[in-house]
Tab-separated table of C-alpha atoms in Angstrom:
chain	number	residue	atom	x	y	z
D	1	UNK	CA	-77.614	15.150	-39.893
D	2	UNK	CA	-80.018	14.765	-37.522
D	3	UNK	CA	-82.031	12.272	-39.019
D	4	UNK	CA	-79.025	9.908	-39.401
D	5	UNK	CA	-79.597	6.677	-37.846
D	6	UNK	CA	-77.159	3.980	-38.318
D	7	UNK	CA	-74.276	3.405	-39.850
D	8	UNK	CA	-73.716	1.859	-43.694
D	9	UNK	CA	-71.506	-0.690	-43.615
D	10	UNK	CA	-70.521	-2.312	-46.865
D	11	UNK	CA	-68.557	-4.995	-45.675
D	12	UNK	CA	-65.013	-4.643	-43.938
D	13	UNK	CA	-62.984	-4.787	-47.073
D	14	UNK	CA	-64.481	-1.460	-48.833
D	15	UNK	CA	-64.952	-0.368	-44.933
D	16	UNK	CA	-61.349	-0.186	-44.840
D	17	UNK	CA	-60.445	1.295	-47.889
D	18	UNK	CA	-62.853	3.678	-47.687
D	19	UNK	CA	-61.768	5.025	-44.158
D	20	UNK	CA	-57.824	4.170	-43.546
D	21	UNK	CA	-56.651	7.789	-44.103
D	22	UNK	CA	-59.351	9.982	-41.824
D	23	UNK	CA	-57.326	11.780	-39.353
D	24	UNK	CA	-60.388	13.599	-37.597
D	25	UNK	CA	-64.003	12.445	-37.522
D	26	UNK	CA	-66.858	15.046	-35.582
D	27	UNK	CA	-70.333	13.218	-34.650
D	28	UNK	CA	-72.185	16.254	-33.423
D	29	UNK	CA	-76.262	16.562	-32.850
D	30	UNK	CA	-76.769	13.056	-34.466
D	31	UNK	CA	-80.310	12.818	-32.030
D	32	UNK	CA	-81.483	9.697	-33.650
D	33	UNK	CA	-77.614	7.732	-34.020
D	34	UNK	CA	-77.508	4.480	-32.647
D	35	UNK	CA	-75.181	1.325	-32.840
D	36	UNK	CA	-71.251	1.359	-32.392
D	37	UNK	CA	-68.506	3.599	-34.400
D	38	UNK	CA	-67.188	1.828	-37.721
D	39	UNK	CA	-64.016	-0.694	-36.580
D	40	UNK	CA	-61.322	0.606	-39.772
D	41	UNK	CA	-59.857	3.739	-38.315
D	42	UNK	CA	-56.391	3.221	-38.801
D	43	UNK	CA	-55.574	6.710	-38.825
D	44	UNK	CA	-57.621	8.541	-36.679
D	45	UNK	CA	-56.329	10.944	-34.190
D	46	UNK	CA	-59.098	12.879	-32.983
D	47	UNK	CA	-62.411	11.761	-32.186
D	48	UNK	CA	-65.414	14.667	-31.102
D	49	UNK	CA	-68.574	13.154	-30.392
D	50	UNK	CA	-71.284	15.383	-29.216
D	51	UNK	CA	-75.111	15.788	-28.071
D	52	UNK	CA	-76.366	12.128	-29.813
D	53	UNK	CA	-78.034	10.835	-26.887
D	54	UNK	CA	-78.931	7.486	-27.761
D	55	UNK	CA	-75.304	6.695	-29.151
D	56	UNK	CA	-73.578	4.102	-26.638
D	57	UNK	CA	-69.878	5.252	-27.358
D	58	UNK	CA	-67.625	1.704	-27.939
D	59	UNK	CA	-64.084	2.857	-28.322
D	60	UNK	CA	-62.614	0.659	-31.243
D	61	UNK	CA	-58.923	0.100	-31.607
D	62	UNK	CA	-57.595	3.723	-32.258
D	63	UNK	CA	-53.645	2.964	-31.662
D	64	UNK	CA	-53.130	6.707	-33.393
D	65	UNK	CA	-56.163	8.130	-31.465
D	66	UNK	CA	-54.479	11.267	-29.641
D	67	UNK	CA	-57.430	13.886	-28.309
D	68	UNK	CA	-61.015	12.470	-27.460
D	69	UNK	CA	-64.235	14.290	-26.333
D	70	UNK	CA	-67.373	12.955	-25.731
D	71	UNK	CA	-70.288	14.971	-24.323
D	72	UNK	CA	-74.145	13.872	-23.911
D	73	UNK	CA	-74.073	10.133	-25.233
D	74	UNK	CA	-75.830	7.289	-23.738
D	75	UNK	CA	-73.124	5.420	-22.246
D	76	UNK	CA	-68.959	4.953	-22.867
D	77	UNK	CA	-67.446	1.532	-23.056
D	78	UNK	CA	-63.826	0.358	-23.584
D	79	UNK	CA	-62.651	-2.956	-25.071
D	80	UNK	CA	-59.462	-2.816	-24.059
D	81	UNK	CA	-57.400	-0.080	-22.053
D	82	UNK	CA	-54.344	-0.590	-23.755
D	83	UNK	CA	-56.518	0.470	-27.101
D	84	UNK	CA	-56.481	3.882	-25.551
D	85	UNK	CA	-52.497	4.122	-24.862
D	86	UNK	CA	-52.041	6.940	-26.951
D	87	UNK	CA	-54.547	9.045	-25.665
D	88	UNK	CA	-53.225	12.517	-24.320
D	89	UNK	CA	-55.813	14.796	-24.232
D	90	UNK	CA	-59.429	13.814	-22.832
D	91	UNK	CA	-62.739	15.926	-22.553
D	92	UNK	CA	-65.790	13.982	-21.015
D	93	UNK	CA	-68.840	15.857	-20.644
D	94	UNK	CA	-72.129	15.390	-18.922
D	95	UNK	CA	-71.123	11.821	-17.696
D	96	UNK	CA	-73.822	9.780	-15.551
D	97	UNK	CA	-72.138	8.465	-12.899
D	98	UNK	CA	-68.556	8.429	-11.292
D	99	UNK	CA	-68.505	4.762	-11.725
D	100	UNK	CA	-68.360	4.947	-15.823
D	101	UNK	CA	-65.916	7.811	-15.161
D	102	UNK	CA	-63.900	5.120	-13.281
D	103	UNK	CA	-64.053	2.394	-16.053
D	104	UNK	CA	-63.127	4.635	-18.466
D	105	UNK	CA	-59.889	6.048	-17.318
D	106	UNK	CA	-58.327	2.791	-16.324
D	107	UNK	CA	-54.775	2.522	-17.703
D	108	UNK	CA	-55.174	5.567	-19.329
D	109	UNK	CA	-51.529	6.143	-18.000
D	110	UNK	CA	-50.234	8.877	-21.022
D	111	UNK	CA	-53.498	11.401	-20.366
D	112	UNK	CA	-51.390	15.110	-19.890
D	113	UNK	CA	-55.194	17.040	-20.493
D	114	UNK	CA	-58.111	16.044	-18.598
D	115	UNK	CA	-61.363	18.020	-18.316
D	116	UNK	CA	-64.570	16.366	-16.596
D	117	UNK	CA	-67.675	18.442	-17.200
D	118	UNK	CA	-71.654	18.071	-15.851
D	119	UNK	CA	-70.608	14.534	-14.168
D	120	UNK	CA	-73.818	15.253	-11.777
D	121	UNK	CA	-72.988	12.612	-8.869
D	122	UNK	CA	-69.531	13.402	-8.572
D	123	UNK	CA	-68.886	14.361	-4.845
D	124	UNK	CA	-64.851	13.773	-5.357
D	125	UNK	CA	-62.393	12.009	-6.816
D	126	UNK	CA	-61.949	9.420	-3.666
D	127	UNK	CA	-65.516	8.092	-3.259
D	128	UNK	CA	-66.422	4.911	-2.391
D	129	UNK	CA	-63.066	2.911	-2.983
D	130	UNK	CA	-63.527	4.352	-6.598
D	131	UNK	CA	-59.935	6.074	-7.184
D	132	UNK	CA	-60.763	8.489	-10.293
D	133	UNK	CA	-57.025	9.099	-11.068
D	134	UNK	CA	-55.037	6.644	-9.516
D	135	UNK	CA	-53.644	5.361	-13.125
D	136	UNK	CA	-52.622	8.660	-14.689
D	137	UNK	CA	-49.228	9.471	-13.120
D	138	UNK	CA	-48.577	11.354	-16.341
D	139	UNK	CA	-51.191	14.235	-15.491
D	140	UNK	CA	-49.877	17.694	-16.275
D	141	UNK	CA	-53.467	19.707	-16.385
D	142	UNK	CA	-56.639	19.070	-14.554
D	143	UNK	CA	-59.665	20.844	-15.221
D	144	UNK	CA	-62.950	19.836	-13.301
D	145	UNK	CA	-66.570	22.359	-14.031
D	146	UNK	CA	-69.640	22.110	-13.469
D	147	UNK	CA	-70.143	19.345	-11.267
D	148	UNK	CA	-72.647	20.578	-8.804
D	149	UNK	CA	-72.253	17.910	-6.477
D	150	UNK	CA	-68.651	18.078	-5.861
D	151	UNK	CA	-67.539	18.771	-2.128
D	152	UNK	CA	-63.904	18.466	-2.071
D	153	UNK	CA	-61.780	16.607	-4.345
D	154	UNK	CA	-61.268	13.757	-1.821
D	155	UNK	CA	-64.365	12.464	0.474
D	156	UNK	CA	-63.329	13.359	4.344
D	157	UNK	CA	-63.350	9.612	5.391
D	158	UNK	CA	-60.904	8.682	2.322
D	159	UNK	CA	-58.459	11.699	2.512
D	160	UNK	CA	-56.793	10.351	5.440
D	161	UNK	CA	-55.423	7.273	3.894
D	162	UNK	CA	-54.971	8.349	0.303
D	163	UNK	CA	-50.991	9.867	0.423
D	164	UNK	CA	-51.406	10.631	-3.236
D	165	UNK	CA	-54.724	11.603	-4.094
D	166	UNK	CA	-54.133	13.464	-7.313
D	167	UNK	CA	-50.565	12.920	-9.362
D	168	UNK	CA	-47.428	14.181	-9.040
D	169	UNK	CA	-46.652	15.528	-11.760
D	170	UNK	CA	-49.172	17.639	-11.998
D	171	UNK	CA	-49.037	21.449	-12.851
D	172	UNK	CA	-52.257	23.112	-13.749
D	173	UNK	CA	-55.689	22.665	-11.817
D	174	UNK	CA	-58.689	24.275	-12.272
D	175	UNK	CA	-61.486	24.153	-10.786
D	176	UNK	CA	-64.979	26.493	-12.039
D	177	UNK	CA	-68.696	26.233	-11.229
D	178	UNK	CA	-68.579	23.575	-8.455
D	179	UNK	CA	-71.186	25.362	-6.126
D	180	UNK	CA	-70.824	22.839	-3.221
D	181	UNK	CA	-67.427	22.555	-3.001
D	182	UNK	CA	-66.252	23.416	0.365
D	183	UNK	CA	-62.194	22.448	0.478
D	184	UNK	CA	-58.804	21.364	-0.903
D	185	UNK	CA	-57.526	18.641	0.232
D	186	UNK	CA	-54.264	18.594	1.920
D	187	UNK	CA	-53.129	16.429	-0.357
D	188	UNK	CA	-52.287	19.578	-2.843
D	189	UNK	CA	-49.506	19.772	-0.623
D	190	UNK	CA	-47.451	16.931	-1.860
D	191	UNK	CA	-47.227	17.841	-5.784
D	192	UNK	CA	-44.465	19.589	-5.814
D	193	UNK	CA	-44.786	20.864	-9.500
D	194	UNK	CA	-48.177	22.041	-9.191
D	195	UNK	CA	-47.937	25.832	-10.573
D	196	UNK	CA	-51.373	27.526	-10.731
D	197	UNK	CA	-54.951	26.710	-9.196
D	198	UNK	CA	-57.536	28.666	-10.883
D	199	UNK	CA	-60.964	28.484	-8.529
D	200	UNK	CA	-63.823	30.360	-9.982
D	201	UNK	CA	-67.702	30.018	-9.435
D	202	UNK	CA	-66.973	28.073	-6.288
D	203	UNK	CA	-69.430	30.431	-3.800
D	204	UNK	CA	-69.157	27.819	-0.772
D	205	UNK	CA	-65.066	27.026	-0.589
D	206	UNK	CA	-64.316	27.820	2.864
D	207	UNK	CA	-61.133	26.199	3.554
D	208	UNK	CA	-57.479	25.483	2.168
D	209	UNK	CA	-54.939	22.916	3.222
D	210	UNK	CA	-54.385	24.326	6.964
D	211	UNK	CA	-50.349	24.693	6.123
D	212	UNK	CA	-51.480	26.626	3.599
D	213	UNK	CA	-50.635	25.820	-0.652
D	214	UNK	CA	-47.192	24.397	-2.201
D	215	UNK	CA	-44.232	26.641	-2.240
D	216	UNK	CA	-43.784	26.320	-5.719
């Protein structure tokens, strides 16, 4: 569908009918897409939208909306946080800036599955009073790649005052194609049920936590 430009609307009433069952919608290499996804989605649980660059991404009210991935659009907004409540699984791909990674994950407080991808700027998850994760307390699996900017997870003027940089529930984090990354923070040291750290394509890490990693 690459020649698709806008959406059809035919009024909210046949809108509705027409779209209160779909339990899955894919948006993929819609180049020419503009405007804002269709309101009625009563039903929806997972939501893939991918390579339609000129698409700005406005979250409707998805109350059922379980697994979201967005990768190469124009720009993400959220209405409301508390729209995205049942989110549990989130992929976000190729991402301008940290500060509309920010935005986006605030009260996103029931995430277990987070993967950031090709955010370009990111140099960590502490930057700049931006706290990328401070909301998410029920984090179980982190995976961060391809972020080429990304030195250590917290910046070294931050890491002294944050006492819980990432959360503590966490278990999985992974960590692939960051060439600049240098260190882990000694905050790993705190999350007790963190159970495997996969590094890979990380050519400049030169240091762990100087205690060494958790016991468990």
């Amino acid at each position: 569908m690459k020649e698709w430009e806008d959406w059809i609307s035919h009024g909210p009433d046949l809108e509705a009918a027409g779209f209160s069952n779909l339990k899955e919608l894919f948006i993929v290499k819609c180049s020419k897409l503009v405007g804002r996804l269709l309101e009625h989605l009563p039903s929806l649980g997972r939501l893939v939208i991918k390579s339609c660059r000129r698409l700005l991404v406005s979250i409707p009210r998805l109350r059922r909306l379980c697994r979201l991935e967005i990768d190469g659009c124009k720009e993400i907004m959220v209405r409301s946080t508390m729209e995205l409540s049942s989110l549990n699984s989130v992929v976000l791909s190729d991402v301008s800036s940290p500060a509309i990674l920010e935005q986006f994950m605030r009260g996103l407080w029931q995430v277990k599955d987070l993967k950031i991808v090709g955010c370009k700027e990111l140099t960590s998850l502490c930057q700049n009073g931006l706290q990328l994760l401070q909301n998410i307390s029920s984090l179980d699996q982190l995976v961060i790649e391809h972020c080429p900017q990304l030195l250590s997870l917290a910046a070294e003027e931050e890491e002294e005052h944050q006492q819980q940089l990432l959360p503590c529930r966490l278990q999985y984090l992974e960590l692939r194609d960051c060439n600049c990354l240098v260190k882990l923070p000694q905050a790993l040291l705190n999350i007790t049920s963190l159970r495997k750290i996969y590094i890979t394509k990380c050519p400049n890490l030169i240091s762990f936590p100087e205690v060494g990693l958790p016991g468990s």
